[in-house]
């Protein structure tokens, strides 16, 4: 108790320990083990978390029997969506029901690293939104650090071709999130559009060159990022980026053709190599 009193006095970020909400969307393919893994990764910073909001995206994901650490018994809240509409809509609903000044996100099965909240909360004192790096762990066991854009200039160059930031590392003021209108109503690329809106609005961004989240890709990682359905959603995403005037029509067509070729004709093994190279 003496130590806690000392830290509260000397670390201003601890004074806002009740102002942080975590939003974690889950759906029918989320396992109890994945949910427990993500929630347990937050235990070390329990004192900085006001609430953890689990959004059940679709009735098939209801009533999963996952175990809750006793430290979070009073902090977990549940939102039930009868129809699955994708992670973007689920996150938006989580934010709407949140009661904190700052919002952090985590995808089911991912791990928040030690001191993530402390690091980002300090940055958010003078900024609207904060991003960092992720460590991707592939089924083979290979690990790769994926770095996000570290300046507005680089983000503007990348936005026409891919999401310039690591979405799962985002910490953002709730007021800024609501002002932007949240994630786009898309099943794929919803985060890409949100990053476009952040750039267009010129929010104050903290670019952290630190690992904040460990992401476990799974065997279906590339499968979810190829095929006709993927391309249709990405086309919608690029059209919105175009409307935001973050690229011209020539760049839009080039990006669209490039993505279509990569996702439709290149064999999965080669695509995997290209993907890892670009992520690295």
PDB file of C-alpha atoms in Angstrom:
ATOM      1  CA  UNK A   1       0.000   0.000   0.000  1.00  0.00           C
ATOM      2  CA  UNK A   2       2.877   2.376   0.776  1.00  0.00           C
ATOM      3  CA  UNK A   3       4.459   1.639  -2.608  1.00  0.00           C
ATOM      4  CA  UNK A   4       1.138   2.110  -4.398  1.00  0.00           C
ATOM      5  CA  UNK A   5       0.629   5.474  -2.673  1.00  0.00           C
ATOM      6  CA  UNK A   6       4.126   6.510  -3.753  1.00  0.00           C
ATOM      7  CA  UNK A   7       3.546   5.586  -7.380  1.00  0.00           C
ATOM      8  CA  UNK A   8       0.172   7.304  -7.443  1.00  0.00           C
ATOM      9  CA  UNK A   9       1.816  10.459  -6.198  1.00  0.00           C
ATOM     10  CA  UNK A  10       4.739  10.329  -8.633  1.00  0.00           C
ATOM     11  CA  UNK A  11       3.127   8.905 -11.797  1.00  0.00           C
ATOM     12  CA  UNK A  12       0.292  11.013 -13.132  1.00  0.00           C
ATOM     13  CA  UNK A  13      -0.914   8.280 -15.467  1.00  0.00           C
ATOM     14  CA  UNK A  14      -2.016   6.230 -12.456  1.00  0.00           C
ATOM     15  CA  UNK A  15      -4.423   8.998 -11.504  1.00  0.00           C
ATOM     16  CA  UNK A  16      -6.403   8.147 -14.622  1.00  0.00           C
ATOM     17  CA  UNK A  17      -6.634   4.434 -13.911  1.00  0.00           C
ATOM     18  CA  UNK A  18     -10.427   4.545 -14.156  1.00  0.00           C
ATOM     19  CA  UNK A  19     -10.427   6.133 -17.601  1.00  0.00           C
ATOM     20  CA  UNK A  20      -9.395   3.167 -19.769  1.00  0.00           C
ATOM     21  CA  UNK A  21     -11.705   0.696 -21.543  1.00  0.00           C
ATOM     22  CA  UNK A  22     -10.571  -2.351 -23.516  1.00  0.00           C
ATOM     23  CA  UNK A  23     -12.818  -3.527 -26.360  1.00  0.00           C
ATOM     24  CA  UNK A  24     -12.449  -7.149 -27.529  1.00  0.00           C
ATOM     25  CA  UNK A  25     -14.781  -8.441 -30.296  1.00  0.00           C
ATOM     26  CA  UNK A  26     -15.414 -12.202 -30.551  1.00  0.00           C
ATOM     27  CA  UNK A  27     -17.388 -14.330 -33.009  1.00  0.00           C
ATOM     28  CA  UNK A  28     -18.402 -17.938 -33.622  1.00  0.00           C
ATOM     29  CA  UNK A  29     -14.859 -19.090 -34.470  1.00  0.00           C
ATOM     30  CA  UNK A  30     -13.334 -17.556 -31.341  1.00  0.00           C
ATOM     31  CA  UNK A  31     -12.356 -20.255 -28.854  1.00  0.00           C
ATOM     32  CA  UNK A  32     -12.579 -20.048 -25.071  1.00  0.00           C
ATOM     33  CA  UNK A  33      -8.810 -20.563 -24.919  1.00  0.00           C
ATOM     34  CA  UNK A  34      -8.177 -17.570 -27.193  1.00  0.00           C
ATOM     35  CA  UNK A  35     -10.471 -15.332 -25.147  1.00  0.00           C
ATOM     36  CA  UNK A  36      -8.829 -16.387 -21.882  1.00  0.00           C
ATOM     37  CA  UNK A  37      -5.372 -15.855 -23.395  1.00  0.00           C
ATOM     38  CA  UNK A  38      -6.194 -12.267 -24.399  1.00  0.00           C
ATOM     39  CA  UNK A  39      -7.890 -11.364 -21.117  1.00  0.00           C
ATOM     40  CA  UNK A  40      -5.083 -12.878 -19.022  1.00  0.00           C
ATOM     41  CA  UNK A  41      -2.525 -10.766 -20.914  1.00  0.00           C
ATOM     42  CA  UNK A  42      -4.120  -7.684 -19.327  1.00  0.00           C
ATOM     43  CA  UNK A  43      -3.679  -8.832 -15.713  1.00  0.00           C
ATOM     44  CA  UNK A  44      -0.376  -7.035 -15.117  1.00  0.00           C
ATOM     45  CA  UNK A  45      -2.024  -3.686 -15.822  1.00  0.00           C
ATOM     46  CA  UNK A  46      -5.295  -4.476 -14.090  1.00  0.00           C
ATOM     47  CA  UNK A  47      -4.912  -1.364 -11.912  1.00  0.00           C
ATOM     48  CA  UNK A  48      -5.057   0.820 -15.046  1.00  0.00           C
ATOM     49  CA  UNK A  49      -8.189  -0.754 -16.526  1.00  0.00           C
ATOM     50  CA  UNK A  50     -11.680   0.495 -15.758  1.00  0.00           C
ATOM     51  CA  UNK A  51     -13.544  -2.090 -17.848  1.00  0.00           C
ATOM     52  CA  UNK A  52     -13.095  -4.824 -20.443  1.00  0.00           C
ATOM     53  CA  UNK A  53     -15.936  -4.957 -22.940  1.00  0.00           C
ATOM     54  CA  UNK A  54     -16.465  -8.285 -24.722  1.00  0.00           C
ATOM     55  CA  UNK A  55     -18.637  -7.880 -27.824  1.00  0.00           C
ATOM     56  CA  UNK A  56     -20.340 -11.100 -28.983  1.00  0.00           C
ATOM     57  CA  UNK A  57     -20.595 -10.543 -32.739  1.00  0.00           C
ATOM     58  CA  UNK A  58     -23.464 -12.842 -33.761  1.00  0.00           C
ATOM     59  CA  UNK A  59     -25.669 -15.189 -31.719  1.00  0.00           C
ATOM     60  CA  UNK A  60     -23.516 -18.257 -32.503  1.00  0.00           C
ATOM     61  CA  UNK A  61     -20.767 -16.828 -30.283  1.00  0.00           C
ATOM     62  CA  UNK A  62     -23.041 -16.451 -27.219  1.00  0.00           C
ATOM     63  CA  UNK A  63     -22.501 -18.393 -23.988  1.00  0.00           C
ATOM     64  CA  UNK A  64     -18.879 -19.390 -24.467  1.00  0.00           C
ATOM     65  CA  UNK A  65     -17.635 -20.973 -21.247  1.00  0.00           C
ATOM     66  CA  UNK A  66     -14.423 -19.048 -20.755  1.00  0.00           C
ATOM     67  CA  UNK A  67     -12.911 -18.471 -17.326  1.00  0.00           C
ATOM     68  CA  UNK A  68     -12.552 -14.958 -15.911  1.00  0.00           C
ATOM     69  CA  UNK A  69      -9.678 -14.030 -13.561  1.00  0.00           C
ATOM     70  CA  UNK A  70     -11.018 -12.887 -10.189  1.00  0.00           C
ATOM     71  CA  UNK A  71      -9.331  -9.507 -10.718  1.00  0.00           C
ATOM     72  CA  UNK A  72     -11.700  -8.830 -13.630  1.00  0.00           C
ATOM     73  CA  UNK A  73     -14.955 -10.195 -12.177  1.00  0.00           C
ATOM     74  CA  UNK A  74     -16.351  -6.694 -11.670  1.00  0.00           C
ATOM     75  CA  UNK A  75     -14.709  -5.175 -14.733  1.00  0.00           C
ATOM     76  CA  UNK A  76     -15.969  -7.403 -17.555  1.00  0.00           C
ATOM     77  CA  UNK A  77     -19.012  -6.223 -19.493  1.00  0.00           C
ATOM     78  CA  UNK A  78     -20.782  -8.037 -22.307  1.00  0.00           C
ATOM     79  CA  UNK A  79     -22.543  -6.750 -25.401  1.00  0.00           C
ATOM     80  CA  UNK A  80     -24.608  -9.211 -27.444  1.00  0.00           C
ATOM     81  CA  UNK A  81     -25.206  -8.661 -31.171  1.00  0.00           C
ATOM     82  CA  UNK A  82     -27.816 -10.970 -32.687  1.00  0.00           C
ATOM     83  CA  UNK A  83     -26.403 -10.650 -36.213  1.00  0.00           C
ATOM     84  CA  UNK A  84     -22.724 -10.928 -37.124  1.00  0.00           C
ATOM     85  CA  UNK A  85     -21.742  -7.758 -38.975  1.00  0.00           C
ATOM     86  CA  UNK A  86     -17.971  -7.879 -38.698  1.00  0.00           C
ATOM     87  CA  UNK A  87     -15.283  -6.670 -36.269  1.00  0.00           C
ATOM     88  CA  UNK A  88     -15.600  -2.983 -37.166  1.00  0.00           C
ATOM     89  CA  UNK A  89     -19.274  -2.745 -36.233  1.00  0.00           C
ATOM     90  CA  UNK A  90     -18.636  -4.838 -33.118  1.00  0.00           C
ATOM     91  CA  UNK A  91     -15.845  -2.501 -31.970  1.00  0.00           C
ATOM     92  CA  UNK A  92     -18.057   0.539 -32.633  1.00  0.00           C
ATOM     93  CA  UNK A  93     -20.767  -0.886 -30.369  1.00  0.00           C
ATOM     94  CA  UNK A  94     -18.209  -1.614 -27.681  1.00  0.00           C
ATOM     95  CA  UNK A  95     -17.006   1.983 -27.732  1.00  0.00           C
ATOM     96  CA  UNK A  96     -20.569   3.342 -27.586  1.00  0.00           C
ATOM     97  CA  UNK A  97     -21.200   1.409 -24.366  1.00  0.00           C
ATOM     98  CA  UNK A  98     -17.838   2.282 -22.824  1.00  0.00           C
ATOM     99  CA  UNK A  99     -17.556   4.684 -19.901  1.00  0.00           C
ATOM    100  CA  UNK A 100     -13.924   5.715 -20.177  1.00  0.00           C
ATOM    101  CA  UNK A 101     -11.955   8.583 -21.653  1.00  0.00           C
ATOM    102  CA  UNK A 102      -9.483   6.336 -23.479  1.00  0.00           C
ATOM    103  CA  UNK A 103     -10.229   3.253 -25.599  1.00  0.00           C
ATOM    104  CA  UNK A 104      -7.810   0.401 -26.250  1.00  0.00           C
ATOM    105  CA  UNK A 105      -8.460  -2.530 -28.586  1.00  0.00           C
ATOM    106  CA  UNK A 106      -7.373  -6.149 -28.675  1.00  0.00           C
ATOM    107  CA  UNK A 107      -8.363  -8.891 -31.104  1.00  0.00           C
ATOM    108  CA  UNK A 108      -9.314 -12.251 -29.654  1.00  0.00           C
ATOM    109  CA  UNK A 109      -6.264 -14.522 -29.439  1.00  0.00           C
ATOM    110  CA  UNK A 110      -3.769 -11.639 -29.396  1.00  0.00           C
ATOM    111  CA  UNK A 111      -1.646 -10.682 -26.404  1.00  0.00           C
ATOM    112  CA  UNK A 112      -1.157  -7.209 -24.962  1.00  0.00           C
ATOM    113  CA  UNK A 113       2.486  -6.825 -23.931  1.00  0.00           C
ATOM    114  CA  UNK A 114       3.712  -5.742 -20.514  1.00  0.00           C
ATOM    115  CA  UNK A 115       3.326  -1.999 -19.816  1.00  0.00           C
ATOM    116  CA  UNK A 116       1.350  -1.351 -23.001  1.00  0.00           C
ATOM    117  CA  UNK A 117      -1.239   0.841 -21.267  1.00  0.00           C
ATOM    118  CA  UNK A 118       1.346   2.740 -19.246  1.00  0.00           C
ATOM    119  CA  UNK A 119       3.359   3.483 -22.394  1.00  0.00           C
ATOM    120  CA  UNK A 120       0.409   4.595 -24.502  1.00  0.00           C
ATOM    121  CA  UNK A 121      -1.404   6.482 -21.773  1.00  0.00           C
ATOM    122  CA  UNK A 122       1.594   8.766 -21.294  1.00  0.00           C
ATOM    123  CA  UNK A 123       1.600   9.460 -25.057  1.00  0.00           C
ATOM    124  CA  UNK A 124      -2.148  10.109 -25.134  1.00  0.00           C
ATOM    125  CA  UNK A 125      -1.813  12.957 -22.649  1.00  0.00           C
ATOM    126  CA  UNK A 126      -0.832  15.277 -25.497  1.00  0.00           C
ATOM    127  CA  UNK A 127      -2.214  13.338 -28.479  1.00  0.00           C
ATOM    128  CA  UNK A 128      -5.547  12.067 -29.800  1.00  0.00           C
ATOM    129  CA  UNK A 129      -4.413   8.621 -30.904  1.00  0.00           C
ATOM    130  CA  UNK A 130      -1.393   6.377 -30.427  1.00  0.00           C
ATOM    131  CA  UNK A 131       0.034   3.470 -32.468  1.00  0.00           C
ATOM    132  CA  UNK A 132       2.975   1.097 -32.101  1.00  0.00           C
ATOM    133  CA  UNK A 133       4.550  -2.092 -33.448  1.00  0.00           C
ATOM    134  CA  UNK A 134       3.287  -5.664 -33.326  1.00  0.00           C
ATOM    135  CA  UNK A 135       5.088  -9.000 -33.181  1.00  0.00           C
ATOM    136  CA  UNK A 136       3.499 -11.475 -35.594  1.00  0.00           C
ATOM    137  CA  UNK A 137       3.869 -15.150 -34.726  1.00  0.00           C
ATOM    138  CA  UNK A 138       3.255 -17.521 -37.642  1.00  0.00           C
ATOM    139  CA  UNK A 139       2.116 -21.176 -37.344  1.00  0.00           C
ATOM    140  CA  UNK A 140       5.680 -22.278 -38.195  1.00  0.00           C
ATOM    141  CA  UNK A 141       6.924 -20.478 -35.091  1.00  0.00           C
ATOM    142  CA  UNK A 142       8.671 -17.738 -37.063  1.00  0.00           C
ATOM    143  CA  UNK A 143       8.276 -14.287 -35.538  1.00  0.00           C
ATOM    144  CA  UNK A 144       8.368 -10.964 -37.350  1.00  0.00           C
ATOM    145  CA  UNK A 145       8.126  -7.405 -36.037  1.00  0.00           C
ATOM    146  CA  UNK A 146       5.694  -5.331 -38.090  1.00  0.00           C
ATOM    147  CA  UNK A 147       6.391  -1.641 -37.768  1.00  0.00           C
ATOM    148  CA  UNK A 148       3.803   1.032 -38.419  1.00  0.00           C
ATOM    149  CA  UNK A 149       4.346   4.393 -40.089  1.00  0.00           C
ATOM    150  CA  UNK A 150       6.386   6.757 -37.918  1.00  0.00           C
ATOM    151  CA  UNK A 151       5.317  10.029 -39.532  1.00  0.00           C
ATOM    152  CA  UNK A 152       2.344  11.635 -41.265  1.00  0.00           C
ATOM    153  CA  UNK A 153       4.346  11.845 -44.490  1.00  0.00           C
ATOM    154  CA  UNK A 154       4.999   8.103 -44.591  1.00  0.00           C
ATOM    155  CA  UNK A 155       1.408   7.296 -43.613  1.00  0.00           C
ATOM    156  CA  UNK A 156       0.091   9.426 -46.488  1.00  0.00           C
ATOM    157  CA  UNK A 157       2.367   7.597 -48.938  1.00  0.00           C
ATOM    158  CA  UNK A 158       1.238   4.163 -47.727  1.00  0.00           C
ATOM    159  CA  UNK A 159      -2.506   4.724 -47.264  1.00  0.00           C
ATOM    160  CA  UNK A 160      -3.309   4.082 -50.950  1.00  0.00           C
ATOM    161  CA  UNK A 161      -1.756   0.608 -50.791  1.00  0.00           C
ATOM    162  CA  UNK A 162      -2.188  -0.692 -47.260  1.00  0.00           C
ATOM    163  CA  UNK A 163      -3.097   0.269 -43.727  1.00  0.00           C
ATOM    164  CA  UNK A 164      -0.128   2.371 -42.536  1.00  0.00           C
ATOM    165  CA  UNK A 165      -0.729   1.597 -38.841  1.00  0.00           C
ATOM    166  CA  UNK A 166      -1.149  -1.534 -36.739  1.00  0.00           C
ATOM    167  CA  UNK A 167      -4.839  -1.373 -35.860  1.00  0.00           C
ATOM    168  CA  UNK A 168      -4.675  -3.623 -32.777  1.00  0.00           C
ATOM    169  CA  UNK A 169      -2.168  -1.283 -31.117  1.00  0.00           C
ATOM    170  CA  UNK A 170      -4.502   1.705 -31.273  1.00  0.00           C
ATOM    171  CA  UNK A 171      -5.163   3.698 -28.143  1.00  0.00           C
ATOM    172  CA  UNK A 172      -7.529   6.598 -28.791  1.00  0.00           C
ATOM    173  CA  UNK A 173      -9.558   9.205 -26.956  1.00  0.00           C
ATOM    174  CA  UNK A 174     -13.213   8.193 -27.034  1.00  0.00           C
ATOM    175  CA  UNK A 175     -14.245  11.692 -28.086  1.00  0.00           C
ATOM    176  CA  UNK A 176     -11.925  11.519 -31.115  1.00  0.00           C
ATOM    177  CA  UNK A 177     -13.182   8.047 -32.073  1.00  0.00           C
ATOM    178  CA  UNK A 178     -16.803   9.193 -31.991  1.00  0.00           C
ATOM    179  CA  UNK A 179     -15.998  12.355 -33.919  1.00  0.00           C
ATOM    180  CA  UNK A 180     -14.510  10.224 -36.705  1.00  0.00           C
ATOM    181  CA  UNK A 181     -17.579   7.984 -36.806  1.00  0.00           C
ATOM    182  CA  UNK A 182     -15.626   4.890 -35.800  1.00  0.00           C
ATOM    183  CA  UNK A 183     -14.827   1.968 -38.072  1.00  0.00           C
ATOM    184  CA  UNK A 184     -16.371   1.625 -41.527  1.00  0.00           C
ATOM    185  CA  UNK A 185     -19.251  -0.837 -41.982  1.00  0.00           C
ATOM    186  CA  UNK A 186     -17.047  -3.313 -43.854  1.00  0.00           C
ATOM    187  CA  UNK A 187     -15.997  -6.853 -43.039  1.00  0.00           C
ATOM    188  CA  UNK A 188     -12.505  -6.310 -44.447  1.00  0.00           C
ATOM    189  CA  UNK A 189     -10.562  -3.058 -44.542  1.00  0.00           C
ATOM    190  CA  UNK A 190     -12.703  -1.383 -41.874  1.00  0.00           C
ATOM    191  CA  UNK A 191      -9.545  -0.412 -39.980  1.00  0.00           C
ATOM    192  CA  UNK A 192      -7.869   0.820 -43.185  1.00  0.00           C
ATOM    193  CA  UNK A 193     -10.703   3.314 -43.684  1.00  0.00           C
ATOM    194  CA  UNK A 194     -10.523   4.485 -40.064  1.00  0.00           C
ATOM    195  CA  UNK A 195      -6.814   5.205 -40.455  1.00  0.00           C
ATOM    196  CA  UNK A 196      -7.669   7.190 -43.573  1.00  0.00           C
ATOM    197  CA  UNK A 197     -10.144   9.276 -41.589  1.00  0.00           C
ATOM    198  CA  UNK A 198      -7.537   9.862 -38.872  1.00  0.00           C
ATOM    199  CA  UNK A 199      -5.058  11.126 -41.478  1.00  0.00           C
ATOM    200  CA  UNK A 200      -7.681  13.259 -43.227  1.00  0.00           C
ATOM    201  CA  UNK A 201      -8.760  14.822 -39.927  1.00  0.00           C
ATOM    202  CA  UNK A 202      -5.091  15.380 -39.023  1.00  0.00           C
ATOM    203  CA  UNK A 203      -5.497  14.114 -35.480  1.00  0.00           C
ATOM    204  CA  UNK A 204      -2.499  14.414 -33.214  1.00  0.00           C
ATOM    205  CA  UNK A 205      -0.790  11.027 -33.523  1.00  0.00           C
ATOM    206  CA  UNK A 206       1.869   9.528 -31.285  1.00  0.00           C
ATOM    207  CA  UNK A 207       4.061   7.200 -33.372  1.00  0.00           C
ATOM    208  CA  UNK A 208       5.663   4.739 -30.951  1.00  0.00           C
ATOM    209  CA  UNK A 209       8.509   2.535 -32.169  1.00  0.00           C
ATOM    210  CA  UNK A 210       7.747  -0.047 -29.492  1.00  0.00           C
ATOM    211  CA  UNK A 211       6.179  -3.503 -29.538  1.00  0.00           C
ATOM    212  CA  UNK A 212       2.707  -3.263 -28.002  1.00  0.00           C
ATOM    213  CA  UNK A 213       0.816  -6.389 -29.104  1.00  0.00           C
ATOM    214  CA  UNK A 214       1.765  -9.961 -29.974  1.00  0.00           C
ATOM    215  CA  UNK A 215      -0.397 -11.292 -32.841  1.00  0.00           C
ATOM    216  CA  UNK A 216      -0.836 -15.003 -33.570  1.00  0.00           C
ATOM    217  CA  UNK A 217      -1.738 -15.299 -37.254  1.00  0.00           C
ATOM    218  CA  UNK A 218      -3.243 -18.809 -37.475  1.00  0.00           C
ATOM    219  CA  UNK A 219      -3.281 -21.174 -40.452  1.00  0.00           C
ATOM    220  CA  UNK A 220      -6.105 -19.370 -42.267  1.00  0.00           C
ATOM    221  CA  UNK A 221      -4.359 -15.988 -42.184  1.00  0.00           C
ATOM    222  CA  UNK A 222      -3.751 -15.697 -45.937  1.00  0.00           C
ATOM    223  CA  UNK A 223      -6.993 -17.501 -46.786  1.00  0.00           C
ATOM    224  CA  UNK A 224      -8.916 -14.644 -45.176  1.00  0.00           C
ATOM    225  CA  UNK A 225      -6.951 -12.181 -47.283  1.00  0.00           C
ATOM    226  CA  UNK A 226      -7.620 -13.582 -50.716  1.00  0.00           C
ATOM    227  CA  UNK A 227     -10.528 -14.549 -52.942  1.00  0.00           C
ATOM    228  CA  UNK A 228     -13.514 -12.793 -54.488  1.00  0.00           C
ATOM    229  CA  UNK A 229     -15.179 -11.708 -51.214  1.00  0.00           C
ATOM    230  CA  UNK A 230     -11.926 -10.185 -50.008  1.00  0.00           C
ATOM    231  CA  UNK A 231     -11.453  -8.246 -53.223  1.00  0.00           C
ATOM    232  CA  UNK A 232     -15.040  -6.890 -53.195  1.00  0.00           C
ATOM    233  CA  UNK A 233     -14.616  -5.529 -49.665  1.00  0.00           C
ATOM    234  CA  UNK A 234     -11.176  -4.080 -50.423  1.00  0.00           C
ATOM    235  CA  UNK A 235     -12.615  -2.342 -53.479  1.00  0.00           C
ATOM    236  CA  UNK A 236     -15.211  -0.661 -51.229  1.00  0.00           C
ATOM    237  CA  UNK A 237     -12.445   0.315 -48.858  1.00  0.00           C
ATOM    238  CA  UNK A 238     -10.309   1.901 -51.602  1.00  0.00           C
ATOM    239  CA  UNK A 239     -13.299   3.840 -52.929  1.00  0.00           C
ATOM    240  CA  UNK A 240     -13.738   5.447 -49.517  1.00  0.00           C
ATOM    241  CA  UNK A 241     -10.014   6.310 -49.369  1.00  0.00           C
ATOM    242  CA  UNK A 242     -10.420   7.884 -52.816  1.00  0.00           C
ATOM    243  CA  UNK A 243     -13.429   9.933 -51.648  1.00  0.00           C
ATOM    244  CA  UNK A 244     -11.351  11.174 -48.721  1.00  0.00           C
ATOM    245  CA  UNK A 245      -8.957  12.562 -51.386  1.00  0.00           C
ATOM    246  CA  UNK A 246      -6.019  10.693 -49.914  1.00  0.00           C
ATOM    247  CA  UNK A 247      -5.098   9.424 -53.387  1.00  0.00           C
ATOM    248  CA  UNK A 248      -5.922  10.308 -56.977  1.00  0.00           C
ATOM    249  CA  UNK A 249      -7.827   8.145 -59.446  1.00  0.00           C
ATOM    250  CA  UNK A 250      -4.674   6.891 -61.172  1.00  0.00           C
ATOM    251  CA  UNK A 251      -3.241   5.677 -57.862  1.00  0.00           C
ATOM    252  CA  UNK A 252      -6.618   4.149 -56.992  1.00  0.00           C
ATOM    253  CA  UNK A 253      -6.665   2.091 -60.212  1.00  0.00           C
ATOM    254  CA  UNK A 254      -3.038   1.056 -59.772  1.00  0.00           C
ATOM    255  CA  UNK A 255      -3.674  -0.078 -56.188  1.00  0.00           C
ATOM    256  CA  UNK A 256      -6.845  -1.930 -57.185  1.00  0.00           C
ATOM    257  CA  UNK A 257      -5.149  -3.798 -60.062  1.00  0.00           C
ATOM    258  CA  UNK A 258      -2.132  -4.585 -57.906  1.00  0.00           C
ATOM    259  CA  UNK A 259      -4.265  -6.050 -55.097  1.00  0.00           C
ATOM    260  CA  UNK A 260      -6.422  -8.012 -57.550  1.00  0.00           C
ATOM    261  CA  UNK A 261      -3.356  -9.581 -59.172  1.00  0.00           C
ATOM    262  CA  UNK A 262      -1.679 -10.400 -55.859  1.00  0.00           C
ATOM    263  CA  UNK A 263      -4.756 -11.914 -54.241  1.00  0.00           C
ATOM    264  CA  UNK A 264      -6.195 -13.749 -57.251  1.00  0.00           C
ATOM    265  CA  UNK A 265      -3.324 -15.221 -59.269  1.00  0.00           C
ATOM    266  CA  UNK A 266      -0.196 -15.581 -57.147  1.00  0.00           C
ATOM    267  CA  UNK A 267       0.089 -18.990 -55.393  1.00  0.00           C
ATOM    268  CA  UNK A 268      -0.405 -18.935 -51.638  1.00  0.00           C
ATOM    269  CA  UNK A 269       3.200 -19.943 -50.847  1.00  0.00           C
ATOM    270  CA  UNK A 270       4.645 -17.112 -52.929  1.00  0.00           C
ATOM    271  CA  UNK A 271       2.066 -14.694 -51.545  1.00  0.00           C
ATOM    272  CA  UNK A 272       3.094 -15.745 -48.048  1.00  0.00           C
ATOM    273  CA  UNK A 273       6.738 -14.897 -48.819  1.00  0.00           C
ATOM    274  CA  UNK A 274       5.769 -11.519 -50.296  1.00  0.00           C
ATOM    275  CA  UNK A 275       3.509 -10.800 -47.326  1.00  0.00           C
ATOM    276  CA  UNK A 276       6.221 -11.585 -44.786  1.00  0.00           C
ATOM    277  CA  UNK A 277       8.758  -9.480 -46.699  1.00  0.00           C
ATOM    278  CA  UNK A 278       6.427  -6.472 -46.745  1.00  0.00           C
ATOM    279  CA  UNK A 279       5.470  -6.912 -43.083  1.00  0.00           C
ATOM    280  CA  UNK A 280       9.130  -6.991 -42.122  1.00  0.00           C
TER     281      UNK A 280
END
